[in-house]
mmCIF file with all atom_site columns, C-alpha atoms in Angstrom:
data_model
loop_
_atom_site.group_PDB
_atom_site.id
_atom_site.type_symbol
_atom_site.label_atom_id
_atom_site.label_alt_id
_atom_site.label_comp_id
_atom_site.label_asym_id
_atom_site.label_entity_id
_atom_site.label_seq_id
_atom_site.pdbx_PDB_ins_code
_atom_site.Cartn_x
_atom_site.Cartn_y
_atom_site.Cartn_z
_atom_site.occupancy
_atom_site.B_iso_or_equiv
_atom_site.pdbx_formal_charge
_atom_site.auth_seq_id
_atom_site.auth_comp_id
_atom_site.auth_asym_id
_atom_site.auth_atom_id
_atom_site.pdbx_PDB_model_num
ATOM 1   C CA . GLU A 1 1   ? -8.608  29.736 -19.864 1.00 91.00 ? 1   GLU A CA 1
ATOM 2   C CA . VAL A 1 2   ? -6.426  28.277 -17.915 1.00 92.00 ? 2   VAL A CA 1
ATOM 3   C CA . GLN A 1 3   ? -8.438  27.954 -14.146 1.00 95.00 ? 3   GLN A CA 1
ATOM 4   C CA . LEU A 1 4   ? -7.084  25.972 -11.064 1.00 96.00 ? 4   LEU A CA 1
ATOM 5   C CA . VAL A 1 5   ? -9.486  26.359 -7.618  1.00 97.00 ? 5   VAL A CA 1
ATOM 6   C CA . GLU A 1 6   ? -7.832  26.056 -4.429  1.00 97.00 ? 6   GLU A CA 1
ATOM 7   C CA . SER A 1 7   ? -10.242 24.547 -1.381  1.00 97.00 ? 7   SER A CA 1
ATOM 8   C CA . GLY A 1 8   ? -10.258 23.174 1.700   1.00 97.00 ? 8   GLY A CA 1
ATOM 9   C CA . GLY A 1 9   ? -7.851  24.617 3.698   1.00 96.00 ? 9   GLY A CA 1
ATOM 10  C CA . GLY A 1 10  ? -8.751  25.363 7.281   1.00 97.00 ? 10  GLY A CA 1
ATOM 11  C CA . LEU A 1 11  ? -7.319  25.745 10.992  1.00 97.00 ? 11  LEU A CA 1
ATOM 12  C CA . VAL A 1 12  ? -6.634  22.455 12.565  1.00 97.00 ? 12  VAL A CA 1
ATOM 13  C CA . GLN A 1 13  ? -4.703  21.065 15.664  1.00 97.00 ? 13  GLN A CA 1
ATOM 14  C CA . PRO A 1 14  ? -1.387  18.951 15.174  1.00 97.00 ? 14  PRO A CA 1
ATOM 15  C CA . GLY A 1 15  ? -2.196  15.677 14.384  1.00 97.00 ? 15  GLY A CA 1
ATOM 16  C CA . GLU A 1 16  ? -5.407  16.103 12.563  1.00 98.00 ? 16  GLU A CA 1
ATOM 17  C CA . SER A 1 17  ? -5.585  15.437 8.614   1.00 98.00 ? 17  SER A CA 1
ATOM 18  C CA . LEU A 1 18  ? -7.219  17.818 5.974   1.00 98.00 ? 18  LEU A CA 1
ATOM 19  C CA . ARG A 1 19  ? -7.538  16.848 2.408   1.00 98.00 ? 19  ARG A CA 1
ATOM 20  C CA . LEU A 1 20  ? -7.109  19.774 -0.062  1.00 98.00 ? 20  LEU A CA 1
ATOM 21  C CA . SER A 1 21  ? -9.180  19.839 -3.383  1.00 98.00 ? 21  SER A CA 1
ATOM 22  C CA . CYS A 1 22  ? -7.953  21.892 -6.943  1.00 97.00 ? 22  CYS A CA 1
ATOM 23  C CA . ALA A 1 23  ? -10.664 22.265 -9.299  1.00 96.00 ? 23  ALA A CA 1
ATOM 24  C CA . ALA A 1 24  ? -8.926  22.574 -13.202 1.00 94.00 ? 24  ALA A CA 1
ATOM 25  C CA . SER A 1 25  ? -10.351 24.012 -16.535 1.00 91.00 ? 25  SER A CA 1
ATOM 26  C CA . GLY A 1 26  ? -9.880  24.958 -19.807 1.00 90.00 ? 26  GLY A CA 1
ATOM 27  C CA . PHE A 1 27  ? -7.330  22.006 -20.651 1.00 87.00 ? 27  PHE A CA 1
ATOM 28  C CA . SER A 1 28  ? -6.684  18.607 -20.772 1.00 84.00 ? 28  SER A CA 1
ATOM 29  C CA . PHE A 1 29  ? -6.698  17.277 -17.220 1.00 81.00 ? 29  PHE A CA 1
ATOM 30  C CA . THR A 1 30  ? -5.984  13.967 -18.364 1.00 83.00 ? 30  THR A CA 1
ATOM 31  C CA . ASN A 1 31  ? -2.504  15.029 -20.172 1.00 86.00 ? 31  ASN A CA 1
ATOM 32  C CA . THR A 1 32  ? -1.110  17.278 -17.519 1.00 91.00 ? 32  THR A CA 1
ATOM 33  C CA . VAL A 1 33  ? 1.242   16.756 -13.955 1.00 93.00 ? 33  VAL A CA 1
ATOM 34  C CA . VAL A 1 34  ? -0.118  18.897 -11.484 1.00 95.00 ? 34  VAL A CA 1
ATOM 35  C CA . ASN A 1 35  ? 1.748   20.384 -8.659  1.00 95.00 ? 35  ASN A CA 1
ATOM 36  C CA . TRP A 1 36  ? 0.971   21.069 -4.725  1.00 97.00 ? 36  TRP A CA 1
ATOM 37  C CA . VAL A 1 37  ? 3.628   24.318 -3.610  1.00 97.00 ? 37  VAL A CA 1
ATOM 38  C CA . ARG A 1 38  ? 3.392   25.780 -0.182  1.00 98.00 ? 38  ARG A CA 1
ATOM 39  C CA . GLN A 1 39  ? 4.385   28.736 1.367   1.00 97.00 ? 39  GLN A CA 1
ATOM 40  C CA . ALA A 1 40  ? 4.492   29.437 4.793   1.00 96.00 ? 40  ALA A CA 1
ATOM 41  C CA . PRO A 1 41  ? 3.120   32.759 6.497   1.00 92.00 ? 41  PRO A CA 1
ATOM 42  C CA . GLY A 1 42  ? 5.983   35.446 5.278   1.00 89.00 ? 42  GLY A CA 1
ATOM 43  C CA . LYS A 1 43  ? 8.445   32.825 3.760   1.00 92.00 ? 43  LYS A CA 1
ATOM 44  C CA . GLY A 1 44  ? 9.393   31.155 0.361   1.00 93.00 ? 44  GLY A CA 1
ATOM 45  C CA . LEU A 1 45  ? 8.383   28.149 -1.771  1.00 96.00 ? 45  LEU A CA 1
ATOM 46  C CA . GLU A 1 46  ? 8.569   24.853 -1.168  1.00 97.00 ? 46  GLU A CA 1
ATOM 47  C CA . TRP A 1 47  ? 7.683   22.317 -3.652  1.00 96.00 ? 47  TRP A CA 1
ATOM 48  C CA . VAL A 1 48  ? 5.371   19.417 -2.350  1.00 97.00 ? 48  VAL A CA 1
ATOM 49  C CA . SER A 1 49  ? 3.751   16.510 -3.997  1.00 97.00 ? 49  SER A CA 1
ATOM 50  C CA . ALA A 1 50  ? 3.224   15.735 -8.165  1.00 95.00 ? 50  ALA A CA 1
ATOM 51  C CA . ILE A 1 51  ? 1.358   13.624 -9.770  1.00 95.00 ? 51  ILE A CA 1
ATOM 52  C CA . SER A 1 52  ? 1.245   12.326 -13.786 1.00 90.00 ? 52  SER A CA 1
ATOM 53  C CA . GLY A 1 53  ? -1.126  13.082 -16.089 1.00 87.00 ? 53  GLY A CA 1
ATOM 54  C CA . SER A 1 54  ? -2.489  9.189  -15.885 1.00 85.00 ? 54  SER A CA 1
ATOM 55  C CA . ALA A 1 55  ? -1.688  9.272  -12.408 1.00 82.00 ? 55  ALA A CA 1
ATOM 56  C CA . ALA A 1 56  ? 0.211   6.356  -12.603 1.00 85.00 ? 56  ALA A CA 1
ATOM 57  C CA . SER A 1 57  ? 3.445   8.531  -10.986 1.00 93.00 ? 57  SER A CA 1
ATOM 58  C CA . THR A 1 58  ? 2.867   10.615 -7.270  1.00 96.00 ? 58  THR A CA 1
ATOM 59  C CA . TYR A 1 59  ? 6.219   12.189 -6.131  1.00 95.00 ? 59  TYR A CA 1
ATOM 60  C CA . TYR A 1 60  ? 6.304   13.772 -2.349  1.00 96.00 ? 60  TYR A CA 1
ATOM 61  C CA . ALA A 1 61  ? 8.870   16.159 -0.735  1.00 96.00 ? 61  ALA A CA 1
ATOM 62  C CA . ASP A 1 62  ? 10.571  13.932 2.139   1.00 95.00 ? 62  ASP A CA 1
ATOM 63  C CA . SER A 1 63  ? 9.144   16.110 4.462   1.00 96.00 ? 63  SER A CA 1
ATOM 64  C CA . VAL A 1 64  ? 5.647   15.257 4.044   1.00 97.00 ? 64  VAL A CA 1
ATOM 65  C CA . LYS A 1 65  ? 6.645   11.901 2.383   1.00 97.00 ? 65  LYS A CA 1
ATOM 66  C CA . GLY A 1 66  ? 4.647   9.322  4.260   1.00 97.00 ? 66  GLY A CA 1
ATOM 67  C CA . ARG A 1 67  ? 2.085   11.748 5.157   1.00 98.00 ? 67  ARG A CA 1
ATOM 68  C CA . PHE A 1 68  ? 0.609   13.418 2.665   1.00 98.00 ? 68  PHE A CA 1
ATOM 69  C CA . SER A 1 69  ? -0.717  11.762 0.166   1.00 98.00 ? 69  SER A CA 1
ATOM 70  C CA . ILE A 1 70  ? -2.109  12.977 -3.490  1.00 97.00 ? 70  ILE A CA 1
ATOM 71  C CA . SER A 1 71  ? -5.123  11.553 -6.205  1.00 95.00 ? 71  SER A CA 1
ATOM 72  C CA . ARG A 1 72  ? -6.340  13.323 -8.651  1.00 93.00 ? 72  ARG A CA 1
ATOM 73  C CA . ASP A 1 73  ? -10.211 12.431 -9.928  1.00 92.00 ? 73  ASP A CA 1
ATOM 74  C CA . SER A 1 74  ? -10.968 12.551 -13.963 1.00 90.00 ? 74  SER A CA 1
ATOM 75  C CA . SER A 1 75  ? -14.351 12.803 -13.389 1.00 91.00 ? 75  SER A CA 1
ATOM 76  C CA . LYS A 1 76  ? -14.409 15.800 -11.861 1.00 93.00 ? 76  LYS A CA 1
ATOM 77  C CA . SER A 1 77  ? -10.830 17.352 -13.088 1.00 92.00 ? 77  SER A CA 1
ATOM 78  C CA . THR A 1 78  ? -9.751  17.549 -9.124  1.00 95.00 ? 78  THR A CA 1
ATOM 79  C CA . ILE A 1 79  ? -6.962  17.345 -7.511  1.00 96.00 ? 79  ILE A CA 1
ATOM 80  C CA . TYR A 1 80  ? -6.252  16.292 -4.129  1.00 97.00 ? 80  TYR A CA 1
ATOM 81  C CA . LEU A 1 81  ? -3.953  16.879 -1.393  1.00 98.00 ? 81  LEU A CA 1
ATOM 82  C CA . GLN A 1 82  ? -4.375  14.536 1.741   1.00 98.00 ? 82  GLN A CA 1
ATOM 83  C CA . MET A 1 83  ? -2.750  15.508 4.876   1.00 98.00 ? 83  MET A CA 1
ATOM 84  C CA . ASN A 1 84  ? -2.090  13.476 7.044   1.00 98.00 ? 84  ASN A CA 1
ATOM 85  C CA . SER A 1 85  ? -0.160  13.900 10.978  1.00 98.00 ? 85  SER A CA 1
ATOM 86  C CA . LEU A 1 86  ? -0.624  17.575 10.623  1.00 98.00 ? 86  LEU A CA 1
ATOM 87  C CA . ARG A 1 87  ? 3.040   19.658 12.426  1.00 98.00 ? 87  ARG A CA 1
ATOM 88  C CA . VAL A 1 88  ? 2.121   22.998 12.829  1.00 97.00 ? 88  VAL A CA 1
ATOM 89  C CA . ASP A 1 89  ? 5.524   23.485 10.549  1.00 96.00 ? 89  ASP A CA 1
ATOM 90  C CA . ASP A 1 90  ? 2.962   22.744 7.603   1.00 98.00 ? 90  ASP A CA 1
ATOM 91  C CA . THR A 1 91  ? 1.021   26.042 8.454   1.00 98.00 ? 91  THR A CA 1
ATOM 92  C CA . ALA A 1 92  ? 1.295   27.234 4.413   1.00 98.00 ? 92  ALA A CA 1
ATOM 93  C CA . ILE A 1 93  ? 0.111   28.628 1.587   1.00 98.00 ? 93  ILE A CA 1
ATOM 94  C CA . TYR A 1 94  ? -0.858  25.925 -0.673  1.00 98.00 ? 94  TYR A CA 1
ATOM 95  C CA . TYR A 1 95  ? -0.815  26.021 -4.117  1.00 98.00 ? 95  TYR A CA 1
ATOM 96  C CA . CYS A 1 96  ? -1.720  23.910 -7.346  1.00 97.00 ? 96  CYS A CA 1
ATOM 97  C CA . THR A 1 97  ? 0.229   24.052 -10.624 1.00 97.00 ? 97  THR A CA 1
ATOM 98  C CA . LYS A 1 98  ? -0.215  23.037 -13.861 1.00 95.00 ? 98  LYS A CA 1
ATOM 99  C CA . ASP A 1 99  ? 2.891   21.705 -15.236 1.00 92.00 ? 99  ASP A CA 1
ATOM 100 C CA . GLN A 1 100 ? 3.549   23.107 -18.942 1.00 88.00 ? 100 GLN A CA 1
ATOM 101 C CA . GLY A 1 101 ? 7.294   22.410 -20.689 1.00 84.00 ? 101 GLY A CA 1
ATOM 102 C CA . GLY A 1 102 ? 8.366   21.023 -16.815 1.00 85.00 ? 102 GLY A CA 1
ATOM 103 C CA . TYR A 1 103 ? 7.522   24.709 -14.969 1.00 92.00 ? 103 TYR A CA 1
ATOM 104 C CA . ASP A 1 104 ? 4.733   25.499 -13.310 1.00 88.00 ? 104 ASP A CA 1
ATOM 105 C CA . TYR A 1 105 ? 3.364   27.453 -15.558 1.00 88.00 ? 105 TYR A CA 1
ATOM 106 C CA . TYR A 1 106 ? -0.143  28.200 -14.139 1.00 94.00 ? 106 TYR A CA 1
ATOM 107 C CA . TRP A 1 107 ? -1.496  29.116 -10.412 1.00 96.00 ? 107 TRP A CA 1
ATOM 108 C CA . GLY A 1 108 ? -4.489  28.465 -8.443  1.00 96.00 ? 108 GLY A CA 1
ATOM 109 C CA . GLN A 1 109 ? -5.147  31.557 -5.523  1.00 96.00 ? 109 GLN A CA 1
ATOM 110 C CA . GLY A 1 110 ? -3.792  29.372 -2.701  1.00 97.00 ? 110 GLY A CA 1
ATOM 111 C CA . SER A 1 111 ? -5.511  27.819 -0.227  1.00 97.00 ? 111 SER A CA 1
ATOM 112 C CA . LEU A 1 112 ? -4.304  28.985 3.538   1.00 97.00 ? 112 LEU A CA 1
ATOM 113 C CA . VAL A 1 113 ? -4.095  26.285 5.921   1.00 98.00 ? 113 VAL A CA 1
ATOM 114 C CA . THR A 1 114 ? -3.287  26.413 9.887   1.00 98.00 ? 114 THR A CA 1
ATOM 115 C CA . VAL A 1 115 ? -1.572  24.057 12.542  1.00 97.00 ? 115 VAL A CA 1
ATOM 116 C CA . SER A 1 116 ? -2.441  24.991 15.923  1.00 96.00 ? 116 SER A CA 1
ATOM 117 C CA . THR A 1 117 ? -3.192  24.646 19.046  1.00 93.00 ? 117 THR A CA 1
ATOM 118 C CA . GLU B 2 1   ? 19.228  18.475 -2.363  1.00 93.00 ? 1   GLU B CA 1
ATOM 119 C CA . ILE B 2 2   ? 20.437  21.481 -4.857  1.00 96.00 ? 2   ILE B CA 1
ATOM 120 C CA . LEU B 2 3   ? 20.540  24.555 -2.953  1.00 97.00 ? 3   LEU B CA 1
ATOM 121 C CA . LEU B 2 4   ? 19.982  27.527 -4.579  1.00 97.00 ? 4   LEU B CA 1
ATOM 122 C CA . ARG B 2 5   ? 21.303  31.006 -2.931  1.00 98.00 ? 5   ARG B CA 1
ATOM 123 C CA . GLN B 2 6   ? 19.677  34.651 -3.637  1.00 98.00 ? 6   GLN B CA 1
ATOM 124 C CA . SER B 2 7   ? 21.511  37.790 -3.669  1.00 95.00 ? 7   SER B CA 1
ATOM 125 C CA . PRO B 2 8   ? 20.971  40.331 -2.977  1.00 96.00 ? 8   PRO B CA 1
ATOM 126 C CA . ALA B 2 9   ? 18.158  39.468 -0.340  1.00 97.00 ? 9   ALA B CA 1
ATOM 127 C CA . THR B 2 10  ? 16.956  43.347 -1.227  1.00 97.00 ? 10  THR B CA 1
ATOM 128 C CA . LEU B 2 11  ? 17.509  44.977 -3.899  1.00 96.00 ? 11  LEU B CA 1
ATOM 129 C CA . SER B 2 12  ? 16.263  48.979 -3.520  1.00 96.00 ? 12  SER B CA 1
ATOM 130 C CA . LEU B 2 13  ? 16.128  50.584 -7.598  1.00 95.00 ? 13  LEU B CA 1
ATOM 131 C CA . SER B 2 14  ? 14.009  53.332 -8.986  1.00 95.00 ? 14  SER B CA 1
ATOM 132 C CA . PRO B 2 15  ? 11.860  53.280 -11.759 1.00 94.00 ? 15  PRO B CA 1
ATOM 133 C CA . GLY B 2 16  ? 13.572  53.702 -14.794 1.00 95.00 ? 16  GLY B CA 1
ATOM 134 C CA . GLY B 2 17  ? 16.613  51.970 -13.934 1.00 95.00 ? 17  GLY B CA 1
ATOM 135 C CA . ARG B 2 18  ? 18.179  48.033 -14.180 1.00 97.00 ? 18  ARG B CA 1
ATOM 136 C CA . ALA B 2 19  ? 17.913  45.809 -11.504 1.00 97.00 ? 19  ALA B CA 1
ATOM 137 C CA . THR B 2 20  ? 20.495  42.083 -12.136 1.00 98.00 ? 20  THR B CA 1
ATOM 138 C CA . LEU B 2 21  ? 19.299  39.428 -9.479  1.00 98.00 ? 21  LEU B CA 1
ATOM 139 C CA . SER B 2 22  ? 21.701  36.302 -9.107  1.00 98.00 ? 22  SER B CA 1
ATOM 140 C CA . CYS B 2 23  ? 20.746  32.620 -8.182  1.00 98.00 ? 23  CYS B CA 1
ATOM 141 C CA . ARG B 2 24  ? 23.649  30.637 -7.108  1.00 98.00 ? 24  ARG B CA 1
ATOM 142 C CA . ALA B 2 25  ? 23.278  26.457 -7.430  1.00 98.00 ? 25  ALA B CA 1
ATOM 143 C CA . SER B 2 26  ? 25.535  23.927 -4.773  1.00 97.00 ? 26  SER B CA 1
ATOM 144 C CA . GLN B 2 27  ? 25.501  22.190 -8.273  1.00 97.00 ? 27  GLN B CA 1
ATOM 145 C CA . SER B 2 28  ? 25.260  22.324 -11.761 1.00 97.00 ? 28  SER B CA 1
ATOM 146 C CA . VAL B 2 29  ? 21.478  22.748 -13.057 1.00 96.00 ? 29  VAL B CA 1
ATOM 147 C CA . GLY B 2 30  ? 21.933  22.385 -16.247 1.00 95.00 ? 30  GLY B CA 1
ATOM 148 C CA . THR B 2 31  ? 19.191  23.955 -17.885 1.00 95.00 ? 31  THR B CA 1
ATOM 149 C CA . TYR B 2 32  ? 16.360  23.439 -15.934 1.00 96.00 ? 32  TYR B CA 1
ATOM 150 C CA . LEU B 2 33  ? 16.230  27.181 -14.151 1.00 97.00 ? 33  LEU B CA 1
ATOM 151 C CA . ALA B 2 34  ? 13.203  28.867 -14.098 1.00 97.00 ? 34  ALA B CA 1
ATOM 152 C CA . TRP B 2 35  ? 11.969  32.633 -12.308 1.00 98.00 ? 35  TRP B CA 1
ATOM 153 C CA . TYR B 2 36  ? 9.071   33.156 -10.444 1.00 98.00 ? 36  TYR B CA 1
ATOM 154 C CA . GLN B 2 37  ? 7.918   36.532 -9.916  1.00 98.00 ? 37  GLN B CA 1
ATOM 155 C CA . GLN B 2 38  ? 5.285   37.308 -6.460  1.00 97.00 ? 38  GLN B CA 1
ATOM 156 C CA . LYS B 2 39  ? 3.387   40.459 -5.692  1.00 96.00 ? 39  LYS B CA 1
ATOM 157 C CA . PRO B 2 40  ? 1.754   40.471 -2.312  1.00 93.00 ? 40  PRO B CA 1
ATOM 158 C CA . GLY B 2 41  ? -1.674  38.816 -1.807  1.00 93.00 ? 41  GLY B CA 1
ATOM 159 C CA . GLN B 2 42  ? -0.936  37.212 -4.703  1.00 95.00 ? 42  GLN B CA 1
ATOM 160 C CA . ALA B 2 43  ? 0.263   33.639 -6.600  1.00 96.00 ? 43  ALA B CA 1
ATOM 161 C CA . PRO B 2 44  ? 4.150   33.035 -8.228  1.00 96.00 ? 44  PRO B CA 1
ATOM 162 C CA . ARG B 2 45  ? 3.941   34.006 -11.697 1.00 96.00 ? 45  ARG B CA 1
ATOM 163 C CA . LEU B 2 46  ? 6.043   32.650 -14.006 1.00 96.00 ? 46  LEU B CA 1
ATOM 164 C CA . LEU B 2 47  ? 8.658   34.445 -15.861 1.00 97.00 ? 47  LEU B CA 1
ATOM 165 C CA . ILE B 2 48  ? 11.969  32.422 -17.360 1.00 97.00 ? 48  ILE B CA 1
ATOM 166 C CA . HIS B 2 49  ? 11.867  29.280 -17.624 1.00 97.00 ? 49  HIS B CA 1
ATOM 167 C CA . ASP B 2 50  ? 15.263  26.901 -19.355 1.00 96.00 ? 50  ASP B CA 1
ATOM 168 C CA . VAL B 2 51  ? 17.407  29.198 -18.044 1.00 97.00 ? 51  VAL B CA 1
ATOM 169 C CA . SER B 2 52  ? 16.513  32.216 -20.910 1.00 97.00 ? 52  SER B CA 1
ATOM 170 C CA . THR B 2 53  ? 12.940  31.590 -22.665 1.00 96.00 ? 53  THR B CA 1
ATOM 171 C CA . ARG B 2 54  ? 10.408  34.293 -21.744 1.00 96.00 ? 54  ARG B CA 1
ATOM 172 C CA . ALA B 2 55  ? 7.010   32.678 -20.686 1.00 95.00 ? 55  ALA B CA 1
ATOM 173 C CA . THR B 2 56  ? 3.911   33.630 -22.408 1.00 92.00 ? 56  THR B CA 1
ATOM 174 C CA . GLY B 2 57  ? 3.091   37.693 -22.110 1.00 94.00 ? 57  GLY B CA 1
ATOM 175 C CA . VAL B 2 58  ? 6.528   38.454 -20.543 1.00 97.00 ? 58  VAL B CA 1
ATOM 176 C CA . PRO B 2 59  ? 7.134   41.832 -21.472 1.00 96.00 ? 59  PRO B CA 1
ATOM 177 C CA . ALA B 2 60  ? 10.994  41.937 -23.322 1.00 97.00 ? 60  ALA B CA 1
ATOM 178 C CA . ARG B 2 61  ? 12.085  43.816 -20.593 1.00 97.00 ? 61  ARG B CA 1
ATOM 179 C CA . PHE B 2 62  ? 13.034  40.954 -18.140 1.00 98.00 ? 62  PHE B CA 1
ATOM 180 C CA . SER B 2 63  ? 15.643  38.554 -19.484 1.00 98.00 ? 63  SER B CA 1
ATOM 181 C CA . GLY B 2 64  ? 17.539  35.334 -18.146 1.00 97.00 ? 64  GLY B CA 1
ATOM 182 C CA . GLY B 2 65  ? 21.108  34.222 -18.239 1.00 97.00 ? 65  GLY B CA 1
ATOM 183 C CA . GLY B 2 66  ? 23.957  31.782 -16.894 1.00 96.00 ? 66  GLY B CA 1
ATOM 184 C CA . SER B 2 67  ? 24.866  28.684 -16.823 1.00 93.00 ? 67  SER B CA 1
ATOM 185 C CA . GLY B 2 68  ? 25.749  25.781 -14.953 1.00 92.00 ? 68  GLY B CA 1
ATOM 186 C CA . THR B 2 69  ? 25.726  27.545 -11.307 1.00 97.00 ? 69  THR B CA 1
ATOM 187 C CA . ASP B 2 70  ? 25.106  31.291 -11.975 1.00 97.00 ? 70  ASP B CA 1
ATOM 188 C CA . PHE B 2 71  ? 22.452  32.362 -12.958 1.00 98.00 ? 71  PHE B CA 1
ATOM 189 C CA . THR B 2 72  ? 20.777  36.337 -13.690 1.00 98.00 ? 72  THR B CA 1
ATOM 190 C CA . LEU B 2 73  ? 17.688  37.685 -14.178 1.00 98.00 ? 73  LEU B CA 1
ATOM 191 C CA . SER B 2 74  ? 17.625  41.058 -15.309 1.00 98.00 ? 74  SER B CA 1
ATOM 192 C CA . ILE B 2 75  ? 15.150  44.071 -15.656 1.00 97.00 ? 75  ILE B CA 1
ATOM 193 C CA . SER B 2 76  ? 15.790  46.502 -17.733 1.00 96.00 ? 76  SER B CA 1
ATOM 194 C CA . GLY B 2 77  ? 13.565  50.079 -17.551 1.00 95.00 ? 77  GLY B CA 1
ATOM 195 C CA . LEU B 2 78  ? 11.763  49.114 -14.164 1.00 96.00 ? 78  LEU B CA 1
ATOM 196 C CA . GLU B 2 79  ? 8.246   49.727 -14.445 1.00 96.00 ? 79  GLU B CA 1
ATOM 197 C CA . PRO B 2 80  ? 6.350   50.678 -11.176 1.00 95.00 ? 80  PRO B CA 1
ATOM 198 C CA . GLU B 2 81  ? 4.155   47.336 -11.058 1.00 95.00 ? 81  GLU B CA 1
ATOM 199 C CA . ASP B 2 82  ? 8.102   45.260 -11.412 1.00 96.00 ? 82  ASP B CA 1
ATOM 200 C CA . PHE B 2 83  ? 8.456   45.547 -7.686  1.00 94.00 ? 83  PHE B CA 1
ATOM 201 C CA . ALA B 2 84  ? 8.197   42.017 -5.973  1.00 97.00 ? 84  ALA B CA 1
ATOM 202 C CA . ILE B 2 85  ? 9.174   39.256 -4.657  1.00 97.00 ? 85  ILE B CA 1
ATOM 203 C CA . TYR B 2 86  ? 11.548  37.075 -7.868  1.00 98.00 ? 86  TYR B CA 1
ATOM 204 C CA . PHE B 2 87  ? 12.046  33.767 -7.053  1.00 98.00 ? 87  PHE B CA 1
ATOM 205 C CA . CYS B 2 88  ? 14.151  31.464 -8.578  1.00 98.00 ? 88  CYS B CA 1
ATOM 206 C CA . GLN B 2 89  ? 13.582  27.655 -9.379  1.00 97.00 ? 89  GLN B CA 1
ATOM 207 C CA . GLN B 2 90  ? 15.517  24.251 -10.359 1.00 96.00 ? 90  GLN B CA 1
ATOM 208 C CA . ARG B 2 91  ? 14.325  21.031 -11.793 1.00 95.00 ? 91  ARG B CA 1
ATOM 209 C CA . TYR B 2 92  ? 17.306  19.276 -12.327 1.00 95.00 ? 92  TYR B CA 1
ATOM 210 C CA . ASP B 2 93  ? 16.975  16.703 -9.527  1.00 92.00 ? 93  ASP B CA 1
ATOM 211 C CA . SER B 2 94  ? 14.066  16.966 -7.397  1.00 92.00 ? 94  SER B CA 1
ATOM 212 C CA . ILE B 2 95  ? 12.313  20.404 -7.520  1.00 94.00 ? 95  ILE B CA 1
ATOM 213 C CA . THR B 2 96  ? 13.870  23.481 -5.237  1.00 96.00 ? 96  THR B CA 1
ATOM 214 C CA . PHE B 2 97  ? 13.647  26.783 -4.961  1.00 96.00 ? 97  PHE B CA 1
ATOM 215 C CA . GLY B 2 98  ? 15.507  29.485 -3.572  1.00 97.00 ? 98  GLY B CA 1
ATOM 216 C CA . LEU B 2 99  ? 14.329  32.217 -1.157  1.00 96.00 ? 99  LEU B CA 1
ATOM 217 C CA . GLY B 2 100 ? 14.185  34.914 -2.951  1.00 97.00 ? 100 GLY B CA 1
ATOM 218 C CA . THR B 2 101 ? 15.183  38.338 -3.123  1.00 98.00 ? 101 THR B CA 1
ATOM 219 C CA . ARG B 2 102 ? 12.605  41.700 -2.489  1.00 97.00 ? 102 ARG B CA 1
ATOM 220 C CA . LEU B 2 103 ? 13.249  44.249 -5.725  1.00 97.00 ? 103 LEU B CA 1
ATOM 221 C CA . GLU B 2 104 ? 11.864  47.542 -3.943  1.00 95.00 ? 104 GLU B CA 1
ATOM 222 C CA . ILE B 2 105 ? 11.455  51.119 -4.519  1.00 86.00 ? 105 ILE B CA 1
#
């Protein structure tokens, strides 16, 4: 069974950093693209970042480019999202998703990040 | 950036009825169009990908159609568990989502 479990969310002040983790199981970790998708409270969905199975390629939305960094640790089957210089509008639930056939086939339960003074 | 406009914003129907949701792209997205369902407090769930292919386990009452810039999600014989928010997504050029349609009783 495919499982994605996010952790690391919390309350931070503007300008601070946070690292999210996504622990994956139930599939071939090194062959799979993983995405981060976020959802601000009561709002729609926004793709944030993606990383290839080999970690050779990473992709970012313009809204987070230069501030966020995605990485993966195959020994731990975990994907990370390092978020620096956080802003109030980064407040959202962050989901990691498993890409299958080019779409977000499996989703974690999400991790809430709140950026506030 | 490809914008996706969903309509209507809210659709009020009764169980047993038929829902038709629209998603219009600002430019052609080929066949790289998907639909997701989200219930309160839950993560989204993939329903339809590549315009009309149902994801694993999705009931046959859900169907997708369209091409180029205009797409629809149809739900026939609405069940109580179908009342949720539906998002369309394109993956033709980067990844963007529509703002969603709320299907309510």
